[in-house]
Structures are given as C-alpha cells and as structure tokens.
Amino acid sequence: MTADTHGDDERVVVLAHEKFPERAKTATGVLKYAEYDVVAVLDRDRAGTTTTDHRADLPAVPIVESMADAPTADTLLIGISPIGGEFDDSWRPDVRTAIERGCDVVAGLHSFLSADAEFAELAAEHGVELRDVRKPPADLTVASGAGADVDADVVLTVGTDCSVGKMTVALELLAAARHRGVDAGFVPTGQTGIMIAGWGNPIDRVVSDFTAGAVEEMLVEVGDEYDVLFVEGQGSIVHPAYSAVTCGILHGAMPDAMVLCHSAGREAIHGYESFDLPPIDEYVDLYEGLAAPVHQSDVVAGALNTSAIEDDEAARAAVEEYAGALAAPATDPVRFDADAVLDAVLEEV
Amino acid sequence: MTADTHGDDERVVVLAHEKFPERAKTATGVLKYAEYDVVAVLDRDRAGTTTTDHRADLPAVPIVESMADAPTADTLLIGISPIGGEFDDSWRPDVRTAIERGCDVVAGLHSFLSADAEFAELAAEHGVELRDVRKPPADLTVASGAGADVDADVVLTVGTDCSVGKMTVALELLAAARHRGVDAGFVPTGQTGIMIAGWGNPIDRVVSDFTAGAVEEMLVEVGDEYDVLFVEGQGSIVHPAYSAVTCGILHGAMPDAMVLCHSAGREAIHGYESFDLPPIDEYVDLYEGLAAPVHQSDVVAGALNTSAIEDDEAARAAVEEYAGALAAPATDPVRFDADAVLDAVLEEV
C-alpha cells in the first residue's frame, strides 16, 4: 500500500456486524478520522439506525444489514476484529457481494483475505484488490539513518502503556494543526491507523531487525510533502512484551518532539498487572534519554485519556495533575481542546 | 530446533571455503566454543593444513578439500556467509555429498536450504534434516512476563554497538563459570550463537511484536535446568537500526545482572558513522533505567574487545580506563582472564 492508495473521494463501506460502536474500534476510528467517505456501516443488529444514534461524535452514516443493502462503493473495509484476529465466516456473503460489485476489500485480520482461495479467485475474476494491512511489504530492510534528513518536523506520540490513545492523540493533533492552516501529515504504524490513512507499514508485524527501517521507509516516502508529520506511536518503552516495537519506532522516526500519552488512573501495565507503571517523570527521562543519542527530542506536552472519569471538572483536575507531573502542557484532546498542547508542539519543532 | 538437538558427541564438518579463518566468523566461533566435535573444516584453498596453522587459539582440526575427503560425520554446518547471505553454488557438491552420506545440514543463510528443491528432495530421500537457523519457529508469540519466574539467575551481555563481542563475552563467561563448577548455561539469540549452542530462536528474524516473547520462550525452556544463564545480547539500545532487537531482548530476558561490552577505540556506530557513541556512563544509566520498570538489573561489569591494540600493556591500560568509566570491574576475556568480571557477576545474581 502506498501513500496514494486512497483518494479522498473514495466511497467506503465499513463492516462492524454485532459490534458497533463499543467493540468496533477500527470502524469508529475510520468514521471519525479517515478522509475518505464512509457511505454505510454494516451491522445486522443495528440495521435501520444511524451511527449518530449510538455515538454523537461520529458523522451521520446509515447502518444497513448487509453489503447487498449498501449504496455504490469502491471499498469494503472490515472494521472489527474478533479475538484471535480470524475471519468470521458470517461475513463471507458480504465480502463475496463486495467483490462481485467491484469493490476492493481491506482487512487487518491475522488470517489474510488474500490467502482465502474463494476470495482470491473471485477478486482475480472481478479485477479487485484484497488488501491485508497486517501483511508487511516484502521489500522492507534495516534503517539507514535517513529519517534525520526529511524536511518535515516530526512529532511522535509515545505512551506509558498500550491502549492509552497514541493513535487518537496523533490524529487529533493532526486535525488541530490543519485547522490552523499547518501543512501536516500523519504516519500510521498500526492496523487501524493504516486503515484510516489508507497506507502504511504494520510495524508490529515486520521482522524485528527491520522495525526502525519500516518506520524510516514511511518517513522518507512522505517526509518532504509536509511541514509537520504526526507519527503514531505503539506500546511503551517499558512494556514487558511490546517495548521492542516502541523502541524501533522511537529511533526510526527520529522525532523532533514527543507527546506522552497516558490513561487517567492506570497504575499497572494493561494485561500485565504485576508490572507497575513507573512515575511520569521517569517516562520522560527514559524516552528523552533513549532518543538523544540517535536524535535529540524532548517530551514537550502530554495527553491524558480521561474517558473513565465522568465529571468534567474531575477530568480537568486530572489533566492539571498530569501536566504538573510532566512539567509541560497537557490536555485530553478528545474531551477538551488541543490548543495548548499544539502550541507546545509547534513551538518546539 | 530444541535444546537437545545436538548431542555433545555429535561429529560436525564445517564448511568455510576460501575464507578460513579471517572471514569465517561462524566457523571459528563453532570451533572455539561449541561442545560438539568438529572433525574437519572444508576450505579448498587451505586443504592439507590444520586449523592451528592459521590460528593458535583453536582446537587442531584437519582442513580438507571437500566433503568427499571428510571423515564420518553426523552434520555439515555452513560456517561462512557471503555478502547478502545467499547460498554459493560452488558449495552444492559438498551439501549433496553430505546429504547422500546421511548428514544433517545446518545453515544460517538468508536463502533457506529447505527451500532448495534439489536439497529438499535429496534430504527426504536420505532421511536427513535441513536446519535453517535464521528461520524462526512458527509458534512464537508475545511475552507473558514469565521470564521473571525461571529458577536460574540470568546474566545478559549488552553492548555499546554491534560487533563488540557480546556473544564471545557470554561464551567466555560461561566457560569460566563452568570451570569453577557453576552449573551454567548459554542462551543464544543470533545465528552463530544458535549454531554453537545447537538450539535457539533467531531473535532478529522474528515478528517485532514477538521479540521479547521469543527470548522468554528460550528462558522458560532451559531456565530451570541451570543455576546461571548467560544470554547473548544483540545490537545496542541506541543503535539507529537495531535497537528494537536490543530492547526486546532486555525486557524478554529480564536479566539479574548485565555486562556492558565495548570495543576499544570505537567512537561512532559501526556503519552509521554520523552517530557518535554516547559516554559509557550514559549507557549504564540507559540500560539500567530501561530494565528497572520490568526487572531490576545493574551493569555489574564490563568487557572490552582490545583486539585492535597490539601491545598487551596498552590493552591492559585501555581495560583499566574502561573499568574506571564503568565504575565496575572490566576485562578483555579473550586476551586476559575473566575472574574479576565473573566474581562481580556471580556476586550480584
């Protein structure tokens, strides 16, 4: 997938059967942040309703029963992922219909659509593409250090843990920067980010030796087209399982500034509860210390996911406390505005 | 490949055509450190000589022209790797002869022996195994944090750069510990280490998400069989290309102590000369700071590769200077003895 795969006028149908919106993170991410046009959501449990009936912050898109009921489209995108990441056979008729109607099909599943004999044959027959975004390109290699040479200023979202909002924060900062007229771009590193952006390398699936190289390859591809690039971070530098991916992104992206993302109240690594999160200032020292020998970079701001806090005042207090621990501006860019954080970022780069 | 693939009485022929010993790092590593019995080296340019004619620190093994001239053996091991890691067709008759004589063939090449139609067919016919050590096992997954629970104390060699001797130092410490009667084992992480040990996961070739998990899997496999495990580190935590592998090994191995390896006179990252090495004490802070949130570990000693320094006194002075920078005991375990460093390691774990 290259940076120009999706045109902004591409019409996309998003499959989210039985899971919209709470358990359809990719579907809601695509609805909220992608530049292409989502023309329908497939959810057989909510057919006849509209996305906004379920979540007010999404664009209004009709939810229909099946691909046969969807309007004309260019692409079907699988917007949910069952545990294990396998294809669910109840989706087979929708994928078949999509291919027969001439749609490309995009998925981020563990099991590749392109390895499914029926779909591969049907796709060849109808001249459409099956795009498995978890499948890394075959031509990746080791980093050369070229990330330092791109024209754009690079901002990387880093985190205290997985699932603290690194992709969302990058996309919110992108939107806020563009709103100010900044020529800003987004570099995805995970499957949802890739589906939203319509291009990108799935960094967690590449050969470990190529981790930094796969990030560098994207920077080199788009780094001269923008003034500022927001790079989606992954994991955490002290995650017992995923720190390799985090470290490779840090050194491959060679950021000029970092935004530290955290989730309010999180005290231990998600799913690894015997590992406590270190204090916030220790994260700042670790990320800055590790970045510096390759490319000097400071944590210039923070983003706190306050979605678990009901009361706005309490959320604002949590953000203030987080800013204090960081000794830098902070916000929850989904709940509040991103201005002070964006100021800090743009001032630094 | 599992931990018991090689018996200690296995007879191995090592192929090193035209490159022994200077350009045959795997061959010399295997000769020096493997527990199995190397019965011949193949080098058509040096046939009729003995390994010790070329390097005094190796066991005396006859060098012969081809597999047809080698004594009875169980295994042929490809002990050299051309640029690019491709199979050299001039080796084909030797591999063919080996298979026909009932030998397994072990290689660490980019191009897999098992993907070669002729070899695959011949191996099936003769009931021998083609072992490509760069091919990761298919059943690897993410780390669970189980590395913390193994009985053995874990010592990890870490480095200031690639090619500073992390594997050699781990193997020298292993030998010194065993010499003292310590029940010590070795955990390989790269292709030469795997060939020497006869088992192991090639960490630089696994899916990046599984980097720590692939190390953990080895620790869990052998961690209750030994009192001390020496884990071979890779790369450097501030390497522009390979830091992801380093970081995954650090968190997957959960070492109880680290030995920092460095090469005398190295001032910039090898092959990435625009990136200066940070000061030694900064490496200590980075490795310890990054390890601590997952598993507390100190850099308790250092190893300096002084092979570029001709004079022993000058080498000893360089080691002393390095120990001062580390504020810990140091040695060149190949040139001098490993006692003080081993003391520091065994005291810590």
XYZ file of C-alpha atoms in Angstrom, chain A residues 51-332:
282
model
C -24.238 5.997 13.521
C -25.165 9.138 15.457
C -27.961 7.247 17.227
C -25.161 5.380 19.002
C -22.365 7.945 19.321
C -22.810 11.673 18.966
C -19.208 12.447 17.972
C -19.344 10.475 14.708
C -20.506 11.636 11.261
C -24.067 10.544 10.446
C -23.872 7.385 8.315
C -26.671 4.857 7.678
C -26.292 1.393 9.220
C -27.533 -1.400 6.958
C -27.991 -5.151 7.209
C -25.634 -6.359 4.504
C -23.489 -5.393 1.535
C -26.500 -6.000 -0.703
C -28.241 -3.058 1.013
C -25.272 -0.694 0.823
C -25.034 2.156 -1.694
C -22.467 2.133 -4.501
C -18.945 1.984 -3.080
C -15.304 1.471 -4.043
C -14.180 -0.435 -0.980
C -15.400 -2.736 1.780
C -13.368 -2.348 4.968
C -13.517 -4.929 7.779
C -13.903 -2.646 10.800
C -13.912 -5.220 13.599
C -11.505 -7.887 14.782
C -12.677 -10.915 16.763
C -10.431 -12.334 19.498
C -7.627 -14.140 17.709
C -7.998 -11.944 14.627
C -9.561 -14.666 12.483
C -12.058 -14.096 9.677
C -15.652 -14.776 10.789
C -17.472 -16.890 8.246
C -20.718 -14.990 8.834
C -19.053 -12.101 6.933
C -18.417 -14.249 3.852
C -21.575 -13.260 1.920
C -20.780 -9.547 2.394
C -17.209 -9.945 1.166
C -18.427 -12.028 -1.786
C -21.047 -9.420 -2.706
C -18.498 -6.620 -2.392
C -16.060 -8.325 -4.743
C -18.828 -9.103 -7.226
C -19.816 -5.433 -7.147
C -16.231 -4.464 -7.978
C -15.137 -3.300 -4.542
C -11.643 -3.710 -3.141
C -11.680 -5.315 0.308
C -9.417 -4.088 3.127
C -8.812 -6.040 6.349
C -6.429 -6.041 9.278
C -7.019 -9.651 10.314
C -4.409 -12.215 11.300
C -5.768 -14.570 8.635
C -5.232 -12.905 5.279
C -8.116 -12.410 2.834
C -5.646 -12.906 0.010
C -4.905 -16.410 1.323
C -8.595 -17.398 1.100
C -8.954 -19.428 -2.077
C -12.552 -18.370 -2.819
C -11.864 -14.666 -2.306
C -8.580 -14.746 -4.215
C -10.237 -16.389 -7.222
C -13.257 -14.087 -7.128
C -11.044 -10.999 -6.759
C -8.964 -12.023 -9.777
C -12.125 -12.605 -11.778
C -13.551 -9.177 -10.914
C -10.249 -7.288 -11.039
C -10.389 -6.013 -7.468
C -7.717 -5.885 -4.805
C -7.665 -7.718 -1.451
C -5.568 -5.581 0.901
C -4.359 -7.235 4.103
C -2.908 -4.361 6.099
C -1.223 -6.646 8.640
C 0.911 -8.115 5.859
C 4.168 -6.146 5.716
C 5.592 -5.263 2.292
C 8.266 -7.728 1.170
C 10.886 -5.071 0.410
C 11.486 -3.683 3.906
C 15.026 -3.614 5.258
C 17.173 -2.155 8.043
C 17.163 1.564 8.810
C 19.906 3.638 7.217
C 19.522 6.706 9.433
C 17.741 8.623 6.653
C 14.920 9.658 8.988
C 17.115 12.537 10.137
C 17.127 14.041 6.653
C 13.420 14.525 5.915
C 12.189 18.093 5.559
C 9.157 17.767 7.834
C 9.343 18.297 11.566
C 8.390 15.025 13.190
C 6.172 14.671 16.258
C 5.832 11.225 17.847
C 3.139 10.193 20.311
C 4.684 7.943 22.953
C 2.914 6.223 25.811
C 3.010 4.949 29.354
C 1.293 1.742 28.174
C -0.692 0.154 25.351
C -4.241 1.448 24.768
C -3.747 4.934 26.152
C -4.673 6.796 22.946
C -1.439 7.325 20.992
C -3.177 6.994 17.602
C -6.118 9.169 18.624
C -3.832 11.881 20.002
C -1.772 11.940 16.793
C -4.963 12.255 14.734
C -6.457 14.956 16.997
C -3.223 16.969 16.811
C -3.208 16.488 13.030
C -6.755 17.845 12.782
C -5.994 20.776 15.103
C -2.825 21.638 13.162
C -4.643 21.523 9.824
C -7.397 23.671 11.301
C -4.696 26.288 11.911
C -3.528 26.003 8.321
C -0.412 23.956 9.069
C 0.562 21.591 6.250
C 0.524 18.486 8.453
C 0.526 14.753 7.695
C 0.002 11.512 9.593
C 2.260 8.443 9.651
C 0.402 5.316 10.795
C 2.167 2.383 12.424
C -0.700 0.041 13.358
C -3.568 -1.593 11.538
C -6.301 0.902 12.492
C -4.027 3.831 11.693
C -3.202 2.240 8.342
C -6.893 1.775 7.531
C -7.620 5.379 8.455
C -4.682 6.753 6.485
C -5.095 4.358 3.574
C -1.387 3.477 3.543
C 1.425 2.477 5.887
C 3.578 -0.347 7.259
C 2.252 -2.513 10.144
C 5.303 -2.043 12.371
C 4.342 -4.721 14.887
C 4.331 -7.364 12.122
C 7.676 -6.659 10.451
C 10.875 -8.654 11.035
C 12.359 -7.293 14.272
C 15.601 -6.230 12.555
C 13.538 -4.010 10.228
C 11.428 -2.263 12.906
C 13.160 1.122 12.677
C 13.677 0.644 8.934
C 9.964 0.175 8.295
C 9.238 3.495 10.043
C 12.072 5.235 8.238
C 10.716 3.992 4.904
C 7.405 5.783 5.560
C 9.109 8.994 6.697
C 11.229 9.041 3.575
C 8.130 8.415 1.438
C 6.093 11.377 2.733
C 8.581 13.457 4.752
C 9.185 16.043 2.072
C 5.487 16.565 1.324
C 4.540 18.116 4.671
C 5.829 20.710 7.129
C 4.872 18.634 10.171
C 4.329 14.881 10.489
C 2.481 13.294 13.383
C 3.739 9.727 13.854
C 1.528 7.208 15.668
C 3.483 5.529 18.461
C 2.935 1.988 19.757
C 3.189 0.285 23.142
C 5.510 1.640 25.804
C 9.254 1.682 26.254
C 8.885 -0.349 29.456
C 6.234 -2.808 28.259
C 7.280 -6.406 29.076
C 6.127 -7.639 25.661
C 5.980 -4.733 23.199
C 8.899 -2.434 24.066
C 10.882 -3.585 21.025
C 8.255 -2.083 18.715
C 8.210 1.143 20.743
C 11.999 1.447 20.664
C 12.210 0.775 16.932
C 9.607 3.457 16.234
C 11.426 5.939 18.502
C 14.725 5.514 16.669
C 13.250 5.029 13.201
C 11.017 8.130 13.423
C 13.779 10.344 14.899
C 11.160 12.737 16.298
C 11.851 16.405 16.911
C 9.285 16.410 19.726
C 7.308 13.827 21.687
C 3.859 13.910 23.303
C 3.486 11.486 26.225
C 0.086 9.777 26.287
C -1.376 8.266 29.451
C -4.711 6.968 30.670
C -6.082 8.509 33.877
C -5.942 6.099 36.787
C -3.814 3.459 35.014
C -1.342 2.136 37.586
C -0.126 -1.166 36.112
C 0.621 -2.433 32.597
C -2.684 -3.424 30.982
C -2.892 -7.216 30.973
C 0.406 -7.490 32.893
C -0.875 -6.326 36.260
C 2.207 -7.408 38.225
C 4.205 -4.706 36.427
C 3.591 -1.246 37.941
C 3.865 1.828 35.744
C 6.861 3.936 36.791
C 6.271 7.602 37.722
C 5.533 10.007 34.866
C 8.816 11.904 35.217
C 10.709 8.615 34.865
C 8.974 8.017 31.500
C 10.061 11.472 30.390
C 13.683 10.732 31.334
C 13.592 7.316 29.652
C 12.110 8.499 26.356
C 14.349 11.564 26.156
C 17.458 9.668 27.270
C 16.892 6.890 24.781
C 16.099 9.255 21.904
C 19.022 11.639 22.401
C 21.971 9.539 21.143
C 20.117 8.961 17.854
C 18.140 12.212 17.559
C 17.612 14.846 20.271
C 13.948 15.022 21.258
C 12.017 16.309 24.270
C 8.639 15.373 25.686
C 7.058 18.787 25.122
C 3.480 18.021 26.106
C 1.118 15.367 27.399
C -2.237 13.851 26.518
C -4.412 12.194 29.144
C -7.274 9.857 28.264
C -9.941 10.823 30.793
C -12.774 8.773 29.305
C -13.103 6.775 32.543
C -13.809 9.984 34.511
C -17.441 11.001 34.253
C -17.296 14.510 35.666
C -15.704 17.239 33.507
C -14.280 19.112 36.492
C -12.662 15.963 37.829
C -11.279 15.248 34.351
C -9.859 18.755 34.165
C -8.242 18.294 37.574
C -6.693 15.017 36.423
C -5.282 16.775 33.357
C -3.831 19.536 35.553
C -2.219 16.980 37.833
C -0.776 15.177 34.814
C 0.609 18.443 33.410
C 2.253 19.049 36.773
C 3.908 15.639 36.774
C 5.123 16.234 33.220
C 6.145 19.836 33.843
C 4.609 20.546 30.417
C 1.210 21.468 28.970
C -1.341 18.652 28.830
C -4.897 18.048 27.695
C -7.396 15.372 26.817
